Coordinates of C-alpha atoms and ligand atoms in Angstrom, one line a residue:
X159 CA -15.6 -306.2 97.5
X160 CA -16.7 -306.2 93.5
X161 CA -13.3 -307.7 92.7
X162 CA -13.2 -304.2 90.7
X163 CA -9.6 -302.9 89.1
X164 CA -7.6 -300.9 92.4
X165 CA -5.4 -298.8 90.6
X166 CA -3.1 -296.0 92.9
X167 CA -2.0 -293.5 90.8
X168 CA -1.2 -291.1 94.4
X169 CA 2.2 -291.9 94.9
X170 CA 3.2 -288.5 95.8
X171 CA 0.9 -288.8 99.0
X172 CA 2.8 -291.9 99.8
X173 CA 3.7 -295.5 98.9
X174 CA 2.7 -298.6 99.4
X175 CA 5.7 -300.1 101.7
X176 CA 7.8 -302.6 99.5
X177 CA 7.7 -306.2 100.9
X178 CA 11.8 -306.5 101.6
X179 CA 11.3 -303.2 103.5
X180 CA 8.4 -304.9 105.9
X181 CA 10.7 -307.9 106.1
X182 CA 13.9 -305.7 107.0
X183 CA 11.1 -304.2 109.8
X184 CA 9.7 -307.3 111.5
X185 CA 12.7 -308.4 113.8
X186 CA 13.0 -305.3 115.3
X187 CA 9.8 -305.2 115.8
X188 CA 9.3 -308.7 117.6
X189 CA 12.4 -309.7 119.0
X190 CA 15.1 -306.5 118.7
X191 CA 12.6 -304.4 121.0
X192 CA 15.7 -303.4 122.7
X193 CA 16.2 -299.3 123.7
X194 CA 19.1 -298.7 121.2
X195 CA 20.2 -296.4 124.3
X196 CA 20.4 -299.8 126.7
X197 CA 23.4 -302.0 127.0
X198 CA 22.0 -305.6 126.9
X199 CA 22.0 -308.1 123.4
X200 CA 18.5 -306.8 122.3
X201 CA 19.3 -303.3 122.5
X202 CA 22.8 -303.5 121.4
X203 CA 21.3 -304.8 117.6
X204 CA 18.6 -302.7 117.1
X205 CA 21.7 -299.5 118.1
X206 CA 23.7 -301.5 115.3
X207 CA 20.7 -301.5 112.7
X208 CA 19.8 -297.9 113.4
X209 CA 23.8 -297.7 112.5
X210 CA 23.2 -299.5 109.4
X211 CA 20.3 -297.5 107.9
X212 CA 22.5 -294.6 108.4
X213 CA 25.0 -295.6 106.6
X214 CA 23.0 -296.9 104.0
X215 CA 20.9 -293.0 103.8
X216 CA 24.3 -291.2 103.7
X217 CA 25.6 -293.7 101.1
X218 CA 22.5 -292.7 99.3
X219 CA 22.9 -289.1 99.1
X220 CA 27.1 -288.9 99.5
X221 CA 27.2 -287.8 102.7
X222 CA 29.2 -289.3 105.6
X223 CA 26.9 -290.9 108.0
X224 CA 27.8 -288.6 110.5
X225 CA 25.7 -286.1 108.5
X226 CA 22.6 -287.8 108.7
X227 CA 20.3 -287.3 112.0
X228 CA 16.6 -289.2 111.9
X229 CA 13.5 -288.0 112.6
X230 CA 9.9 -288.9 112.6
X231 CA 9.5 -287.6 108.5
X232 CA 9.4 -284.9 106.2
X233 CA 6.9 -282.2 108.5
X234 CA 9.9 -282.6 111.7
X235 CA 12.7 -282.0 108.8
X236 CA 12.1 -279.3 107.6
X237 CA 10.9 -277.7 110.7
X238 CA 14.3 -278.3 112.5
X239 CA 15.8 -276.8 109.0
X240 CA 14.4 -274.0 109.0
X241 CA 13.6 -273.1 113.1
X242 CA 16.9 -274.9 113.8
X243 CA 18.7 -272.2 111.2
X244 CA 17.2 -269.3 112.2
X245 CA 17.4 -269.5 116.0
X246 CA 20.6 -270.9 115.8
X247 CA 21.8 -267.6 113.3
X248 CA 19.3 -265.0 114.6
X249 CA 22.2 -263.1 115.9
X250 CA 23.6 -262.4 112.0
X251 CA 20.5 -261.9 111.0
X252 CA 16.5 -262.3 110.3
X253 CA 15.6 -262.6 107.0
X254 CA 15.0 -266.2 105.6
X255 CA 14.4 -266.8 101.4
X256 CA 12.1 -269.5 100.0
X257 CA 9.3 -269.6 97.2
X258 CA 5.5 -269.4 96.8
X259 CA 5.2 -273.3 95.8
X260 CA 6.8 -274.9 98.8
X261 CA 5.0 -277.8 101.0
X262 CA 3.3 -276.4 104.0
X263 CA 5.8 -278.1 106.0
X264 CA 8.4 -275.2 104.8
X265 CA 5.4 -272.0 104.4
X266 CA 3.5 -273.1 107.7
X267 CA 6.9 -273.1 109.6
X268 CA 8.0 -269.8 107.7
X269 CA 5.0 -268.1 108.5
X270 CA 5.4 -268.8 112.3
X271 CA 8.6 -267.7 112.0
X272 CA 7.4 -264.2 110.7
X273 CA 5.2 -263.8 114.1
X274 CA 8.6 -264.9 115.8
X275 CA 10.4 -261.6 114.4
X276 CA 11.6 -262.6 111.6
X277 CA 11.0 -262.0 107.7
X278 CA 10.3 -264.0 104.7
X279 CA 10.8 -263.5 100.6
X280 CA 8.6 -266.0 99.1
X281 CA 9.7 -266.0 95.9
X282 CA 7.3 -266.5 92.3
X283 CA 7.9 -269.0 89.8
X284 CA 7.3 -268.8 86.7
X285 CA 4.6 -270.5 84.8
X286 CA 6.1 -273.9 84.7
X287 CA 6.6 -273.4 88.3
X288 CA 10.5 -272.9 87.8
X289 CA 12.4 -270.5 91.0
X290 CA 14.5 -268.2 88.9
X291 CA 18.3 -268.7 90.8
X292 CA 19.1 -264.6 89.4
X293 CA 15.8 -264.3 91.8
X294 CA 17.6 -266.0 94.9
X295 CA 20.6 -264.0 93.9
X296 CA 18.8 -260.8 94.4
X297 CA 16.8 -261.2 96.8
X298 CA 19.9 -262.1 99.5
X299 CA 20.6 -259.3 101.4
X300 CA 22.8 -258.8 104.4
X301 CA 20.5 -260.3 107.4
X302 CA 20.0 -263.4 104.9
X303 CA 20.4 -265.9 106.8
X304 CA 18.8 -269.0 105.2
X305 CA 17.2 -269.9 101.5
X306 CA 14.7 -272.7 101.8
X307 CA 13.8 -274.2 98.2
X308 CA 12.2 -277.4 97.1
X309 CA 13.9 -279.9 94.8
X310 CA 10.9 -281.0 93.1
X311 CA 7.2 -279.9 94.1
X312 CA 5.1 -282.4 95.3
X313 CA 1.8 -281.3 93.1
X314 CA 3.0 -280.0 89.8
X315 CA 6.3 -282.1 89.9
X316 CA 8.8 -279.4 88.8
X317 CA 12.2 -280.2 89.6
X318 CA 14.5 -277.2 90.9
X319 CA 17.7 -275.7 89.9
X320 CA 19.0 -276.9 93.2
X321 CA 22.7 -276.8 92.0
X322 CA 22.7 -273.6 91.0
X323 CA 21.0 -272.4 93.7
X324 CA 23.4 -274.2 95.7
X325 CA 26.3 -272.5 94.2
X326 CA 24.6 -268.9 94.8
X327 CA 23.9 -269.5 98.3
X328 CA 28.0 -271.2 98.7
X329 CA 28.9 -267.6 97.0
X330 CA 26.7 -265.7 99.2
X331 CA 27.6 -268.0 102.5
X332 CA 23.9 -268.4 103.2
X333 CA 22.7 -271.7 104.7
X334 CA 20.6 -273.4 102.2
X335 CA 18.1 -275.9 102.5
X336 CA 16.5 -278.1 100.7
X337 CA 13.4 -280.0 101.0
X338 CA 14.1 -283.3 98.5
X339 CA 10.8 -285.3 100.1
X340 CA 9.5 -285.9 96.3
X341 CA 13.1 -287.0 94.4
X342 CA 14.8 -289.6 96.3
X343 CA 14.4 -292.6 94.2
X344 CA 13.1 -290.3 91.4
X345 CA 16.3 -288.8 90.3
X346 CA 19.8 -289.3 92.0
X347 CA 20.4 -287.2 94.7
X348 CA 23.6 -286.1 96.0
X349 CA 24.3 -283.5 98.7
X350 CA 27.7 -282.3 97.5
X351 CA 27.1 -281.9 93.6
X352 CA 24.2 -280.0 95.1
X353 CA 25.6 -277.8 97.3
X354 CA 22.8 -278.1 100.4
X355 CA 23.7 -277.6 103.7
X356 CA 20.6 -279.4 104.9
X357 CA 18.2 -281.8 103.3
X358 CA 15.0 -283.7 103.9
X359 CA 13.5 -286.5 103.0
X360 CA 10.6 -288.7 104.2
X361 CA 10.4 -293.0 104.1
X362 CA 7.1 -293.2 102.8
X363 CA 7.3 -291.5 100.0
X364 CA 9.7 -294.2 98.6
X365 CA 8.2 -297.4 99.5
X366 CA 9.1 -297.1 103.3
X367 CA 7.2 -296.6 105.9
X368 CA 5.7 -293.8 107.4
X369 CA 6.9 -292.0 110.9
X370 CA 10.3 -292.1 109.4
X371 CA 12.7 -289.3 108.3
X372 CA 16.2 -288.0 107.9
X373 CA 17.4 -284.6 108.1
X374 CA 20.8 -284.3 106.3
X375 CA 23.2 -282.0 108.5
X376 CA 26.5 -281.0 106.1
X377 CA 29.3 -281.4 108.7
X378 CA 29.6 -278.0 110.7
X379 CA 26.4 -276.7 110.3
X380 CA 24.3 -276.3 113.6
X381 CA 21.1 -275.6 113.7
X382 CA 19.4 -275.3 117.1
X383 CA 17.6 -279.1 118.0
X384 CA 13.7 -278.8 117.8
X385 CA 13.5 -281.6 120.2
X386 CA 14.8 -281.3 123.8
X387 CA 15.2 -284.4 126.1
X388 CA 17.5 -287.5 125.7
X389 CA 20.5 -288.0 124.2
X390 CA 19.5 -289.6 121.0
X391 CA 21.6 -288.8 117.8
X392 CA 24.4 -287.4 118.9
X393 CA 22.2 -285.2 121.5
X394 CA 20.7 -283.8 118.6
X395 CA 17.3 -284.8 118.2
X396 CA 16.1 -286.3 121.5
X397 CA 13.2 -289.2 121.8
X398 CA 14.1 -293.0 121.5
X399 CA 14.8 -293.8 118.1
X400 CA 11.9 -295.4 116.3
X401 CA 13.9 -298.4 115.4
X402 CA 11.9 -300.4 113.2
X403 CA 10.9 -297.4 111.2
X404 CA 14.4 -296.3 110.8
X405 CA 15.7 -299.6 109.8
X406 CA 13.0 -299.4 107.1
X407 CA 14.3 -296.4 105.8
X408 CA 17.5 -297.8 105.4
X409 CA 16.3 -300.7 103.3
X410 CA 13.7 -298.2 101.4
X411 CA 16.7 -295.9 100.5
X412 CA 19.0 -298.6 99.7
X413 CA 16.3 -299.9 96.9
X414 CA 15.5 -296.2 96.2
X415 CA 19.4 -295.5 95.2
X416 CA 19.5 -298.5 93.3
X417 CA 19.2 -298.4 89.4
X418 CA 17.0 -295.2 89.0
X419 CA 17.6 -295.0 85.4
X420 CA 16.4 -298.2 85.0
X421 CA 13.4 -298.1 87.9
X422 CA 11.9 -295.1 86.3
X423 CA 12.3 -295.5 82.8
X424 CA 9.0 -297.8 82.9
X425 CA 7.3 -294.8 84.8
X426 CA 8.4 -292.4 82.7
X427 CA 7.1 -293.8 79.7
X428 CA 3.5 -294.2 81.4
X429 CA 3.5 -290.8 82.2
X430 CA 4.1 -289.3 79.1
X431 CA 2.0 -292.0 77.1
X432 CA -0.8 -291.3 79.9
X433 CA -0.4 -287.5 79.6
X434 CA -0.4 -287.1 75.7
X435 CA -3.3 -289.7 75.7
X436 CA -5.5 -287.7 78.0
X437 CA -4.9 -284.0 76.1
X438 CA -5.0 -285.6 72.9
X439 CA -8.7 -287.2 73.7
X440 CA -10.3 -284.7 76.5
X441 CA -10.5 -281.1 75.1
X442 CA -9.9 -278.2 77.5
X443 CA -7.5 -280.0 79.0
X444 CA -3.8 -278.2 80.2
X445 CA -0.9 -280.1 81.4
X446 CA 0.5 -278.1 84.8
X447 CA 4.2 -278.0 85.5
X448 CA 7.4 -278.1 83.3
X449 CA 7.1 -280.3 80.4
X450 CA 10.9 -282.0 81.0
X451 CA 12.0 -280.8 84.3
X452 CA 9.7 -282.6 86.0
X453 CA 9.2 -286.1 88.4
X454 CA 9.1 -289.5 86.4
X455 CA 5.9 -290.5 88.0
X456 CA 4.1 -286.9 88.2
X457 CA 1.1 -286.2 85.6
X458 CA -1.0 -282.8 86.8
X459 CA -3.5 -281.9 84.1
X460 CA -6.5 -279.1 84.5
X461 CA -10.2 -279.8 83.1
X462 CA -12.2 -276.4 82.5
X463 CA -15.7 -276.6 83.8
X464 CA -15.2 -279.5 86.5
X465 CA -14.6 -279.4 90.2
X466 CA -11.6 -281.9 91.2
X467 CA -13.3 -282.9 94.7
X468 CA -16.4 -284.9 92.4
X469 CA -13.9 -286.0 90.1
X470 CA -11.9 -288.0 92.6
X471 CA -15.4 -288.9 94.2
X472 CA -15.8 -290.4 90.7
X473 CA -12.7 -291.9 89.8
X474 CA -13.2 -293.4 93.7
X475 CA -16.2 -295.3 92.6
X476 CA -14.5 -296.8 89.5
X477 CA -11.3 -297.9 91.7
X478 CA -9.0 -295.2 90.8
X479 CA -7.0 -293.6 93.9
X480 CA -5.8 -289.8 92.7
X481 CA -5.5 -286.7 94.2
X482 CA -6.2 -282.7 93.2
X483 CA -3.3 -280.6 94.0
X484 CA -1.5 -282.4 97.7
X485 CA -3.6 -284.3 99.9
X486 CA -3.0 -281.5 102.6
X487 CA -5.3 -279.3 100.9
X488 CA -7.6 -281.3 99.4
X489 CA -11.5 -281.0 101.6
X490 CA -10.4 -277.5 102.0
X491 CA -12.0 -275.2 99.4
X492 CA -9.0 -273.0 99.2
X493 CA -7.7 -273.5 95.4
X494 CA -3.8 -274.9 95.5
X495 CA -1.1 -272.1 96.6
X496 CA 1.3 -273.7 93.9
X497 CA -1.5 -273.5 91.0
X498 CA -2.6 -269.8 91.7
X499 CA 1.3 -269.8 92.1
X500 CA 2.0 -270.6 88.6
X501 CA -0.8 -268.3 87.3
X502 CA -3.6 -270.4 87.0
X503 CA -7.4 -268.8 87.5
X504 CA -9.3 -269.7 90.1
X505 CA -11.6 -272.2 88.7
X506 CA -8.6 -274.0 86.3
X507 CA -6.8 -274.5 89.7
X508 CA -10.3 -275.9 91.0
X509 CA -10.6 -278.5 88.3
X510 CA -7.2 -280.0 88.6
X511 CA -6.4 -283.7 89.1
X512 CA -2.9 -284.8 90.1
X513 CA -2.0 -288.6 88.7
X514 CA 1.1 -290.2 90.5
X515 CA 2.5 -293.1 89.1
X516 CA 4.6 -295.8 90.9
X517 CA 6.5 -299.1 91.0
X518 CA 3.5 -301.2 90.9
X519 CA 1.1 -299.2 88.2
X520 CA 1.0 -301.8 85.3
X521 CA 0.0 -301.0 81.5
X522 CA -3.7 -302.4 82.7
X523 CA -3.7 -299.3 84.9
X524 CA -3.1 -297.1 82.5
X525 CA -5.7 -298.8 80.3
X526 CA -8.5 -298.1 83.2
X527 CA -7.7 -295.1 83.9
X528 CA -8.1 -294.2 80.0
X529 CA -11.6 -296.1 80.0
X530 CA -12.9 -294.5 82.7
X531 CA -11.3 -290.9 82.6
X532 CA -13.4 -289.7 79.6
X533 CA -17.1 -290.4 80.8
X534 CA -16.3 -289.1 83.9
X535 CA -15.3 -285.7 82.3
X536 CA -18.3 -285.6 80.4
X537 CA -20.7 -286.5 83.5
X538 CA -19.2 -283.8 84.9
X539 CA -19.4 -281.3 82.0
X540 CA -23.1 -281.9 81.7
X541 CA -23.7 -280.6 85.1
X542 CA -22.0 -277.6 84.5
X543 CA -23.9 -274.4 83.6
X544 CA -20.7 -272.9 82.7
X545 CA -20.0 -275.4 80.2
X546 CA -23.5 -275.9 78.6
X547 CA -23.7 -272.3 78.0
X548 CA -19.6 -272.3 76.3
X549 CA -21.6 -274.7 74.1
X550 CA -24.4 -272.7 72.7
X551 CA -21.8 -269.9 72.2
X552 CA -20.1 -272.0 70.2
X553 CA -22.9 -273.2 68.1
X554 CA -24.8 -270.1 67.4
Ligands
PLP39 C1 5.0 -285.5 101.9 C2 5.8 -284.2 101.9 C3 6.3 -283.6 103.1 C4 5.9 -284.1 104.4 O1 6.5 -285.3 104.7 P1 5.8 -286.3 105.9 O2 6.8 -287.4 106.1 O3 4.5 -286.7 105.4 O4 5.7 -285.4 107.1 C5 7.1 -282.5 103.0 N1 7.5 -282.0 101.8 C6 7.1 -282.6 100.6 C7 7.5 -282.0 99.3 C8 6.2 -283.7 100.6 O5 5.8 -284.2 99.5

């Protein structure tokens, strides 16, 4: 090591696990080993931890703990969501409503669905990448049978009009999901102001650990189980329970609920001083995404004439950790679904670079990022045919 600056600025990829959440981990890791299904001491804990850390998720969303079923992360969520709805409600009908700019998690698992018989509205959004709930609204018709939208997208950091969307779907009696991975400990969260019959969310993307996951059942609701075998959560989701990653959660969510005003105040403020800073000092520069509905930590700004892939190569080599549109797509060349989404061209979506900023990210941070942002823009510019040649335009 160079004892060179490490700044992460790719906290919607995940999180660094807080220490108190490793702590909470460790006995039930070395001496709670016990089957929670088992009857002896050992197993008899970890079944009362895994108790705890449901109770402490459903006090974190107001839900009863009844209400919340674990799984192995966001991906399994959202695919018993939406599989579990529509198998379980395929006799009412086939038709399932989501929008352009959701994770793959939800289009992947939508787009199987459509070889599976069924169909799918994917709704646009507009160019902040806002759904349009009078959009929802129309698009129901009488085989609907599910609506699928995000809270807040995990690239461009738009938050949702989940409530309202809620309330449309209540109207309609539709089964709505929602796929809240990005806002838990962003923004408060809470299942009943937002009308959601199901909800995901994944540990590591707030400081727990990764392999864990909830799925938020409202009471009543039953979707088919993805997972056949045991009788693990209330014969619901089969599989012994990953304890340690579960009790994790709990103590993740519990620090997540707590003070969110206060926790992302700090990250706020770096993201709008590290945002104005950048398209203030780089020209050609766009901010992506809605300029107030949108994630405390979540900065997503295109450079014309540069490729994002050499620009995290870059920024690698100078100890900065970022990210072009979601990690799922980047080393693909495909531009990102949710930038073309929002009406960007091709080679704007191509030079995108996605900063996410977290707990840890320090003024210093922000300070390296602003030293080393602008030469690396410029390397890049100079290799680009495209943007020697907007030069000479300009000058002749
Ligand atoms: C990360 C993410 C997922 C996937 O969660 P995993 O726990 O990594 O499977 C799903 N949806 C969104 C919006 C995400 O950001």
């Amino acid at each position: 090591m160079t004892g060179q600056r490490f700044v992460y600025m790719d906290h919607a990829a995940t999180t660094q696990p807080h220490p108190d959440v490793i702590a909470a981990m460790l006995p039930y890791l070395r001496d709670h080993y016990g089957n929670p299904s088992s009857i002896y001491g050992i197993a008899r804990d970890a079944r009362e931890a895994v108790e705890v850390a449901r109770q402490k998720t459903a006090a974190t969303l107001g839900a009863g703990p009844e209400e919340i079923y674990f799984t192995a992360g966001g991906t399994e969520s959202d695919n018993w969501a939406i599989k579990g709805t529509a198998f379980a409600q395929r006799k009412k009908g086939n038709h399932i409503i989501t929008s352009a700019i959701e994770h793959h998690a939800v289009l992947h698992t939508c787009g199987w669905l459509e070889k599976q018989g069924f169909t799918v509205t994917y709704l646009p959004v507009d160019g902040t990448g806002l759904v349009n709930p009078s959009d929802v609204e129309r698009a129901i018709t009488e085989k609907t049978i599910l609506i699928t939208i995000m809270h807040a997208n995990n690239e461009i950091g738009t938050i949702e009009p989940i409530a309202e969307i809620g309330k449309i779907a209540q109207e309609h009696s539709v089964t709505f999901h929602t796929d809240a991975v990005q806002v838990v400990g962003a923004i408060p969260v809470n299942v009943k102001e937002l009308g959601v019959d199901l909800l995901s969310l994944s540990a590591h993307k707030f400081y727990g650990p990764k392999g864990a996951g909830a799925l938020y059942i409202r009471g009543g609701r039953r979707p088919d189980s993805l997972l056949h075998g045991g009788g693990q959560e209330r014969k619901k989701r089969a599989g012994t329970e990953n304890v340690a990653g579960i009790v994790g959660l709990g103590k993740a969510i519990e620090l997540a609920g707590t003070d969110i005003p206060g926790r992302t105040a700090v990250i706020r403020a770096y993201r709008d001083q590290l945002t104005a800073w950048i398209l203030a000092e780089i020209p050609h520069t766009r901010l992506n995404g809605h300029a107030v509905q949108r994630l405390p930590g979540n900065i997503n700004i295109s450079f014309a004439f540069i490729e994002g892939e050499s620009m995290l190569l870059l920024l690698d080599s100078f100890g900065i950790a970022a990210s072009t549109g979601s990690a799922c797509t980047s080393g693909s060349l495909e531009p990102s679904h949710v930038l073309m989404a929002i009406g960007l061209p091709h080679e704007i979506a191509h030079g995108s670079l996605r900063l996410t900023l977290g707990e840890e990210n320090t003024p210093e941070d922000i300070a390296h990022v602003q030293s080393v942002l602008p030469g690396v823009v410029s390397r890049l510019r100079e290799m680009s045919p495209l943007y020697q040649k907007m030069k000479e335009q300009r000058v002749s």
